[in-house]
Coordinates of C-alpha atoms in Angstrom, one line a residue:
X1 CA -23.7 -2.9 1.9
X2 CA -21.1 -2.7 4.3
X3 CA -19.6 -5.7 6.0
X4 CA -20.9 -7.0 9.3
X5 CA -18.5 -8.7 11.7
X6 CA -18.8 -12.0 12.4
X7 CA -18.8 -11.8 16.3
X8 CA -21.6 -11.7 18.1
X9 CA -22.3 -10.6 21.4
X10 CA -25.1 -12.1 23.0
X11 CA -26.5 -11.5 26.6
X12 CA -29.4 -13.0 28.0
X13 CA -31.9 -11.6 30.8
X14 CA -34.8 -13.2 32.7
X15 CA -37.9 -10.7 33.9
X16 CA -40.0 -12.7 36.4
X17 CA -43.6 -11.7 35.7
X18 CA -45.3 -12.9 39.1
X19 CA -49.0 -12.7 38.0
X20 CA -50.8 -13.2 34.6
X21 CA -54.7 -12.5 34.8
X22 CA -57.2 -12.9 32.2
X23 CA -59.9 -10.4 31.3
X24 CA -62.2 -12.5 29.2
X25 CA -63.1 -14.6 32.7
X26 CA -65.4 -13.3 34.6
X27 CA -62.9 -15.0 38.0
X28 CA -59.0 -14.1 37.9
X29 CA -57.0 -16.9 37.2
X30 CA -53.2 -16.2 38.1
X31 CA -50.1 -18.2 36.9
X32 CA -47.1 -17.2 38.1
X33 CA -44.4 -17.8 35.4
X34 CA -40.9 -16.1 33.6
X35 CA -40.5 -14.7 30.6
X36 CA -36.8 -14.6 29.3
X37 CA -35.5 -12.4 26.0
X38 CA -31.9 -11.7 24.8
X39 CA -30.2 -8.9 23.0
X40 CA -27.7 -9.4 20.4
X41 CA -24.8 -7.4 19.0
X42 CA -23.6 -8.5 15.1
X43 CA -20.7 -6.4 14.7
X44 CA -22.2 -2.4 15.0
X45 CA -25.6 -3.5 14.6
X46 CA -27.6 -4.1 17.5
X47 CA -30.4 -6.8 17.6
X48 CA -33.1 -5.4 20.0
X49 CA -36.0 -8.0 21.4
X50 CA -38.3 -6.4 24.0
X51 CA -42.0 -7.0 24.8
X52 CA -44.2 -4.4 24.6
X53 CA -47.7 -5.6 25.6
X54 CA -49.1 -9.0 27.0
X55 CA -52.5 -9.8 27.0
X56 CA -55.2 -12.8 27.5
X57 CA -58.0 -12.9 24.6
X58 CA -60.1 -15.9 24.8
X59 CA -57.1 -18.1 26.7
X60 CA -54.5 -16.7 23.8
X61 CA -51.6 -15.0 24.8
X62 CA -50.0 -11.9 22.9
X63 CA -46.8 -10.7 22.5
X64 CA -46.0 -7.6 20.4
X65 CA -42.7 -8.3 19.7
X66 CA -40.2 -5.3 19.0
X67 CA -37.4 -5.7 16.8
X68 CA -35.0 -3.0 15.6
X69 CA -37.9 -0.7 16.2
X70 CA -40.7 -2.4 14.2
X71 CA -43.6 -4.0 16.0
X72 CA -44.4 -7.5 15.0
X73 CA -47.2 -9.0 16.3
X74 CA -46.6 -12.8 17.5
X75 CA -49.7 -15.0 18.7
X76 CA -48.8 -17.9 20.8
X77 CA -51.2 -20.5 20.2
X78 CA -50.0 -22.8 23.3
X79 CA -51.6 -22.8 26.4
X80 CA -48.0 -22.6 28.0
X81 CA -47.1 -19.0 28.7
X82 CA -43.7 -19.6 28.1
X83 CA -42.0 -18.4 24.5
X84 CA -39.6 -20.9 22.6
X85 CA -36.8 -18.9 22.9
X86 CA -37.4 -19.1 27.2
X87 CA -37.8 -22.7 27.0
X88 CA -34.8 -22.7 25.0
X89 CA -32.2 -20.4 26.9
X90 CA -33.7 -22.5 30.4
X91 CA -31.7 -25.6 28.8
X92 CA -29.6 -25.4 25.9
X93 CA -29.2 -29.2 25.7
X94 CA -33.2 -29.6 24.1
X95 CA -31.8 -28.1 21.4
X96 CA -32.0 -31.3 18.6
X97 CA -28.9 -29.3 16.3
X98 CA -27.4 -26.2 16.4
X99 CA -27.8 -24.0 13.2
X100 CA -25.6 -20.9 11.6
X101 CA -28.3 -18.8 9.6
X102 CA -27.0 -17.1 6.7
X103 CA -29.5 -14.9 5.1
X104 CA -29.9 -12.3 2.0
X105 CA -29.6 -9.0 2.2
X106 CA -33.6 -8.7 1.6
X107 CA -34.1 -11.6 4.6
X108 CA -31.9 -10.0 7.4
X109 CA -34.9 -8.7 9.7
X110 CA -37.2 -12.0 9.4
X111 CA -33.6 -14.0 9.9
X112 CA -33.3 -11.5 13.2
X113 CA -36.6 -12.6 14.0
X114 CA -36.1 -16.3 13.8
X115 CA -32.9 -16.0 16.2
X116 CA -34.6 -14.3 18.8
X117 CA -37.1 -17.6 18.6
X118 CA -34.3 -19.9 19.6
X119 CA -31.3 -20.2 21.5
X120 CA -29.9 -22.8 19.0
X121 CA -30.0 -20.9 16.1
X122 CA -27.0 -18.5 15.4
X123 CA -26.5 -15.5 13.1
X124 CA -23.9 -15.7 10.5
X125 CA -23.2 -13.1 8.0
X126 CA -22.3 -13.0 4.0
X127 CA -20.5 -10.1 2.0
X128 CA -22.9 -8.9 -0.6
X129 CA -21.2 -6.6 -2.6
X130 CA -20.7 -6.0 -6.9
X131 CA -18.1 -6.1 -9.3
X132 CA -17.5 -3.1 -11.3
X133 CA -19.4 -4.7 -14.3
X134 CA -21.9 -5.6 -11.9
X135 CA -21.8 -9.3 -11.1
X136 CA -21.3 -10.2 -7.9
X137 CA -18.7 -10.1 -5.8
X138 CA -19.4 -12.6 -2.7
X139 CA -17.8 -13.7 0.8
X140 CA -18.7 -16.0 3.4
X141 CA -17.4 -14.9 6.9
X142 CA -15.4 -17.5 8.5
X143 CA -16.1 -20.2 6.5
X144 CA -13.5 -22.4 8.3
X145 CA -16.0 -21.9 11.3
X146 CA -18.5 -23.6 9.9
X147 CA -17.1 -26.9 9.3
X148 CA -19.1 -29.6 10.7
X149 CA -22.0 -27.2 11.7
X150 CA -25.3 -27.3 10.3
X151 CA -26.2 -24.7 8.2
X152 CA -29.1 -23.2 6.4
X153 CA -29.6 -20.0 4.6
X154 CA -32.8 -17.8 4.3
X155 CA -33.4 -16.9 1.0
X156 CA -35.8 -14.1 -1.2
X157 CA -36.7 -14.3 -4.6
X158 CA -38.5 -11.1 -4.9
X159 CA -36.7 -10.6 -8.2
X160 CA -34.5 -12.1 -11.4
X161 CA -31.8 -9.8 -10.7
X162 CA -31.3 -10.9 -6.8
X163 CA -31.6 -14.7 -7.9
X164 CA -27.9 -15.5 -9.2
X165 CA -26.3 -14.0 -6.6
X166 CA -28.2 -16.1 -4.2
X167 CA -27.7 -19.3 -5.7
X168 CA -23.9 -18.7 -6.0
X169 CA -24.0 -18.8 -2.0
X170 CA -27.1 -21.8 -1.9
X171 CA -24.2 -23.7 -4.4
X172 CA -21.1 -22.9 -2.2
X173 CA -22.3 -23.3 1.3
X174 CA -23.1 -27.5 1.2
X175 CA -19.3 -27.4 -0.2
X176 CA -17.5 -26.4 2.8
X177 CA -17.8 -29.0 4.8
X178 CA -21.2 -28.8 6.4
X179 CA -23.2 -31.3 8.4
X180 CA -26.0 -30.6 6.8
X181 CA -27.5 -28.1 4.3
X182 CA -31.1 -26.3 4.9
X183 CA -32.8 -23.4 2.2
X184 CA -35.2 -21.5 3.9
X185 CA -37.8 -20.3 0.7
X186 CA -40.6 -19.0 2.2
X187 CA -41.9 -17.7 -1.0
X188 CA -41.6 -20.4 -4.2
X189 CA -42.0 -17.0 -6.7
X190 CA -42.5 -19.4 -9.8
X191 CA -45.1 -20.8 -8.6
X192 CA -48.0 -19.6 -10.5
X193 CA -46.5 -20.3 -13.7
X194 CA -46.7 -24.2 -13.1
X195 CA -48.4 -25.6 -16.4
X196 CA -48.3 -25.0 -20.4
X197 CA -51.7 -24.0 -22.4
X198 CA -50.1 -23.4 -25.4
X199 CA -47.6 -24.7 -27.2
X200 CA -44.4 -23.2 -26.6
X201 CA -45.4 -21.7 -22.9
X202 CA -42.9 -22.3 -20.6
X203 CA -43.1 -23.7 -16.8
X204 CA -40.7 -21.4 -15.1
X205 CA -42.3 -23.4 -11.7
X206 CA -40.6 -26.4 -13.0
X207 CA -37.3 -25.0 -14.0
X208 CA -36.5 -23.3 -10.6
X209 CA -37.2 -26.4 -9.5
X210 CA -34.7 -28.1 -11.6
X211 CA -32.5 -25.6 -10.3
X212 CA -32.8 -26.4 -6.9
X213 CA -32.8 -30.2 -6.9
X214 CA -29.5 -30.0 -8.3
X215 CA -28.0 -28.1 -5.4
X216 CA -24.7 -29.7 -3.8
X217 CA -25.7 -32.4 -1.9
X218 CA -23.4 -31.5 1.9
X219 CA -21.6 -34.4 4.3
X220 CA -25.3 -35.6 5.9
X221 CA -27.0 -36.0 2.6
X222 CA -29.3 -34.4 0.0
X223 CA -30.3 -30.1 0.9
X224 CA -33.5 -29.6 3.2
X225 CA -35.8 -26.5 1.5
X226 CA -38.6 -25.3 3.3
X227 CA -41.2 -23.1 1.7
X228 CA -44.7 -21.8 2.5
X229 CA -47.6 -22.8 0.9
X230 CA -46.6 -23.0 -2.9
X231 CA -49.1 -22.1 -5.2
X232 CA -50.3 -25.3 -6.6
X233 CA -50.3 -28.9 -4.8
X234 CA -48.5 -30.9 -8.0
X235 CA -45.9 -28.4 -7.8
X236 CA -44.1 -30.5 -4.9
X237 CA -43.5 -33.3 -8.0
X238 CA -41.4 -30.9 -10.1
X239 CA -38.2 -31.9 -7.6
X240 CA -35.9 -34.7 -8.2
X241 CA -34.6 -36.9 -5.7
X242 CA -31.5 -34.8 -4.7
X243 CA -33.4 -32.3 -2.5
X244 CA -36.0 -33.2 0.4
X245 CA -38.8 -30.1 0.0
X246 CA -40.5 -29.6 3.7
X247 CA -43.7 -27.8 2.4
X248 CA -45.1 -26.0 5.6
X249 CA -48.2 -23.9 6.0
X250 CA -49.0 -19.9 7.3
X251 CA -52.4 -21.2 8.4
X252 CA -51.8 -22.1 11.6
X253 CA -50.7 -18.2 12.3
X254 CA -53.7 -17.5 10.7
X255 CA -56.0 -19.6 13.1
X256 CA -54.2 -18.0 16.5
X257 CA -55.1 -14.8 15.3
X258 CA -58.7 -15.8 14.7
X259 CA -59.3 -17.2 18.0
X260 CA -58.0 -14.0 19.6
X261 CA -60.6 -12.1 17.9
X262 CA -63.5 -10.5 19.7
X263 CA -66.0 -11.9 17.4
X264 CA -64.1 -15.5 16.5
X265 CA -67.3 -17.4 16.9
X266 CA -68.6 -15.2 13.8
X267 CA -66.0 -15.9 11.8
X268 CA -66.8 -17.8 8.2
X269 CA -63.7 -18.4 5.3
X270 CA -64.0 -17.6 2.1
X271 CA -62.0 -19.3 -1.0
X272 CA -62.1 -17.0 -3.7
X273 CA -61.9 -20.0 -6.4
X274 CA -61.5 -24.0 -6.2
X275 CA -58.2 -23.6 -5.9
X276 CA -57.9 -21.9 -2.8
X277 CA -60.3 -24.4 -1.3
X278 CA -58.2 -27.0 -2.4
X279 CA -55.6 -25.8 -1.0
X280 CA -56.6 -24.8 2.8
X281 CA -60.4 -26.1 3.3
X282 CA -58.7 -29.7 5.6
X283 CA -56.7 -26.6 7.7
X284 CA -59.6 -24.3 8.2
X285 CA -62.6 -27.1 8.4
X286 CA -64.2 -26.2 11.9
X287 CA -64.9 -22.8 10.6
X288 CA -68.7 -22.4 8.0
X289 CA -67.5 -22.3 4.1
X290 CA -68.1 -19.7 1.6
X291 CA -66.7 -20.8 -2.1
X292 CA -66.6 -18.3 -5.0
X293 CA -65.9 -19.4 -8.2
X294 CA -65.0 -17.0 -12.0
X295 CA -67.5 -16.9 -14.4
X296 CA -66.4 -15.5 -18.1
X297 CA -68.7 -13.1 -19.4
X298 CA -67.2 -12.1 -22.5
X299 CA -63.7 -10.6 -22.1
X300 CA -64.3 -10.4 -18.1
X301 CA -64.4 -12.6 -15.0
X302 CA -67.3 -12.3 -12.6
X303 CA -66.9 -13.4 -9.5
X304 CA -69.7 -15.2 -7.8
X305 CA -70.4 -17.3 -4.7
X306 CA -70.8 -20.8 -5.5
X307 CA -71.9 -22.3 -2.0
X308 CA -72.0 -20.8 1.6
X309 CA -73.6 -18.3 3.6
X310 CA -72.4 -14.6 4.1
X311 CA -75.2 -13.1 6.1
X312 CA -74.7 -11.6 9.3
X313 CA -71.3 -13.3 9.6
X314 CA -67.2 -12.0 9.7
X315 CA -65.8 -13.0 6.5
X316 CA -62.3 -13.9 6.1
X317 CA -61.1 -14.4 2.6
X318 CA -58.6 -16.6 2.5
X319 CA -55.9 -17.4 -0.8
X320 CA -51.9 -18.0 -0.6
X321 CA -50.7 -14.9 -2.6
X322 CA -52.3 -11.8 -4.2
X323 CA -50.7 -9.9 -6.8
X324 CA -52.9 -6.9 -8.3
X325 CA -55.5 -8.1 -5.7
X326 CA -58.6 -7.8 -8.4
X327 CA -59.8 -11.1 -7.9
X328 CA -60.0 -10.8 -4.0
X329 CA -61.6 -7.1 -4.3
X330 CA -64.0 -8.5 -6.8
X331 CA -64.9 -11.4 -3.8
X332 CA -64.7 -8.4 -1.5
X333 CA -67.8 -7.1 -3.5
X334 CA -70.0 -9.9 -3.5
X335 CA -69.9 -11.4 -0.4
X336 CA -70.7 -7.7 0.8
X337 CA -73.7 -7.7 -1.6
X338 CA -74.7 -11.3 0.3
X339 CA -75.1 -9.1 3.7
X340 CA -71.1 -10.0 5.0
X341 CA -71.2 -8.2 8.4
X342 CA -67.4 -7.8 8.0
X343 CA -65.0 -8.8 5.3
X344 CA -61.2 -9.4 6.2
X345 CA -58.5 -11.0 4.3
X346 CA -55.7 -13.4 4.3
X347 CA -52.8 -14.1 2.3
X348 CA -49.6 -15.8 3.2
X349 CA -47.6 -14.1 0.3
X350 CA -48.0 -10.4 -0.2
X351 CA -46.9 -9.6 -3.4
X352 CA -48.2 -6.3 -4.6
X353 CA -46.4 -5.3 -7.3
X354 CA -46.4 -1.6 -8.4
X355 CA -47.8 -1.1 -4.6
X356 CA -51.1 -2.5 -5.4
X357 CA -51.8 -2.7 -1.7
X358 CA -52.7 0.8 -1.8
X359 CA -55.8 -0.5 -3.4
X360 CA -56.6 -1.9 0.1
X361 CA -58.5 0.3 2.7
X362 CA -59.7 -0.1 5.7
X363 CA -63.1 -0.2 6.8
X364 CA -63.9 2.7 9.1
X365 CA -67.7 3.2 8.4
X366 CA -68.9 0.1 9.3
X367 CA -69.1 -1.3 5.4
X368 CA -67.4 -3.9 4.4
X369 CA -68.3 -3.0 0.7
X370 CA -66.1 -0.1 1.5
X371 CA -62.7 -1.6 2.9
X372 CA -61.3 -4.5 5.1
X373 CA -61.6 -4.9 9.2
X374 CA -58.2 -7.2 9.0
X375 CA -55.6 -7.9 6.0
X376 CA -53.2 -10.1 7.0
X377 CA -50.0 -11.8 5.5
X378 CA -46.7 -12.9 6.8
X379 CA -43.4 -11.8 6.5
X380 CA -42.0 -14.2 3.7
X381 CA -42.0 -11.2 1.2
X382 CA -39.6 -8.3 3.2
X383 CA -40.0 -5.8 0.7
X384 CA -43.9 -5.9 1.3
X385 CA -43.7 -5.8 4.9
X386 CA -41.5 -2.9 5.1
X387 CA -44.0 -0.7 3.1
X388 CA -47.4 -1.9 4.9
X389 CA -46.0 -1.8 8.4
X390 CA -48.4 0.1 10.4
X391 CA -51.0 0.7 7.4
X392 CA -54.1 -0.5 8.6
X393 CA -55.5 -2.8 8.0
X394 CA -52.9 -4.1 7.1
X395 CA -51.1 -6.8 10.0
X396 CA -48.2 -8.9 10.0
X397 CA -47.9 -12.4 11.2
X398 CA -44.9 -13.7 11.4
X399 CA -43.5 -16.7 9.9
X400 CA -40.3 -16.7 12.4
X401 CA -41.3 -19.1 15.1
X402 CA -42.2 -21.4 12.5
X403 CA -39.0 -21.7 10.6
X404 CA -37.1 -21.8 14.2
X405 CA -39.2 -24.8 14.7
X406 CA -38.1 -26.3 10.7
X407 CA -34.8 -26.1 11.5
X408 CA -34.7 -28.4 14.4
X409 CA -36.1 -31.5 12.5

């Protein structure tokens, strides 16, 4: 990859939009407020923002944010009209710290994303390149520059062989001098292998976690990580003391997009298993229940609903991470069997290995035994997002405004 400079041109614009009127009231209701955006040059590369549609669904208002060409769509949940990054650039001084994000090669377009949220947060830029033998060979642009400065970086773990090099820089970073230290995680990838049934398994939840509690501890104190719902609630308890783990949720993305629906006072959540309800059930409360559960039959599991309704009503099935997505395909086939109306689904960590998304269609016949109205996830796992962009029904939310937000506590 080649090198990107470390300057950074930035220039900021203000569009006054004089009028906002909602559809979904049957009188217009006008605000008059300003919507401000800023374009960003690292080096060659350009960082574009623009808006390309705003709407009013049910009080919600929609931006479909553009950025280097790929449409993101970003639901503010507020009632005010007016973005972070606005409130932001309007005064610089309610920023609580100023950050310099470092990312991974795999994490540059969400760490794009998370600028454009926030005046306070900078781009800063790493050397990612190999050795001859294949090891890596690592620099940190003007590290001098970041003395004093708080830093974090924005990692991915989509794979062993991207993991050393990463932790070289999560090591080195605390060391030069910084204020403070922040890992951005959104995806903890151990963490479905969190407990032993036999003899001899090993907990590889636990020993990344080992791994990161013993990161250098930086001039304010002990390394901030922030992750996305991990897979399983004991997990937090695998850290030691040296590291203060901010578990944060994609939930509340979720919800946002649910009230903007047409039909969001049909919606029902479904848990595919006891887990999930564990889980998410407190977040998602004021919406009916539908709980599946596995049943062993021999050498298979059958999926089958343990409690809830599904007739008549939109149901959104809701887990933190699919994989082969068997399990939620199998809940796909029963709730339809129950008289599901429509069946959508939401993860926050879209794995798919060996593209198993493609097993995903969307529902274009009106049967929800057929395919999915809505499969969301967010954008903690890049490579995923980069191959179901614009596959319906497939939708990204995105997890940016939410880290901007983690990095100012």
């Amino acid at each position: 990859m080649a090198a990107i400079s470390p300057a950074t041109a930035t220039t900021a614009a203000s569009l006054s939009l004089p009028q906002f009127t909602s559809s979904s009231s049957s009188s217009s209701s006008s605000s008059p407020f300003s919507l401000s955006f800023k374009t960003a040059t690292v080096g060659s590369r350009c960082v574009r923002c623009g808006v390309r549609s705003l709407e009013n669904q049910s009080g919600h208002r929609s931006l479909d944010f553009l950025s280097n060409g790929d449409p993101i769509s970003l639901i503010n949940p507020n009632s005010s009209p007016i973005s972070m990054a606005a409130a932001s650039s309007e005064s610089g001084s309610k920023c609580s710290k100023r950050v310099c994000l470092f990312h991974s090669d795999e994490t540059r377009d969400l760490a794009e994303r998370i600028v454009a949220q926030s005046d306070c947060i900078e781009l800063r830029s790493i050397n990612w390149k190999k050795f001859d033998d294949g090891f890596p060979n690592l620099f940190i642009q003007n590290a001098q520059g970041i003395r004093g400065q708080h830093v974090a970086f924005l990692a991915s773990f989509s794979s062993p062989a991207v993991i050393f090099e990463q932790l070289s820089v999560i090591y080195a970073l605390p060391k030069l001098f910084v204020s403070s230290f922040t890992l951005v995680l959104p995806f903890f990838p151990t963490g479905t292998s969190e407990r032993m049934e036999d003899e001899g398994d090993v907990a590889t939840a636990f020993t990344l976690a080992r791994i990161l509690s013993n990161i250098p501890a930086s001039r304010g104190g002990p390394t901030s990580l922030v992750t996305f719902d991990i897979h399983a609630l004991q997990e937090r308890f695998y850290f030691g003391d040296t590291i203060l783990p901010c578990f944060e949720s994609g939930i509340p993305l979720l919800k946002s997009r649910l009230q903007a629906l047409p039909d969001s006072d049909n919606i029902s959540i479904a848990f595919p298993d006891d887990g999930a309800w564990k889980r998410f059930h407190k977040q998602l409360q004021h919406y009916p229940t539908i709980v599946c559960n596995k049943v062993r039959m021999g050498d298979k599991r059958i999926v089958r609903i343990k409690e809830g309704d599904a007739e008549g009503r939109h149901v959104v099935i809701v887990d933190d991470l699919v994989q082969s997505g068997g399990t939620l395909i199998e809940c796909q086939k029963v709730l339809a069997a129950h008289g599901a109306a429509k069946i959508s689904a939401y993860v926050t960590h879209g794995i798919f290995p060996k593209s198993s998304w493609k097993r995903f269609k969307l529902d274009t016949k009106g049967d929800p035994a057929e395919g999915f109205s809505y499969f969301w996830i967010t954008d903690s796992c890049g490579l995923t997002v980069k191959e179901v962009m614009n596959k319906p029904p497939f939708e990204v939310l995105s997890l940016a405004g939410s880290i901007a937000s983690a990095l100012q506590v």
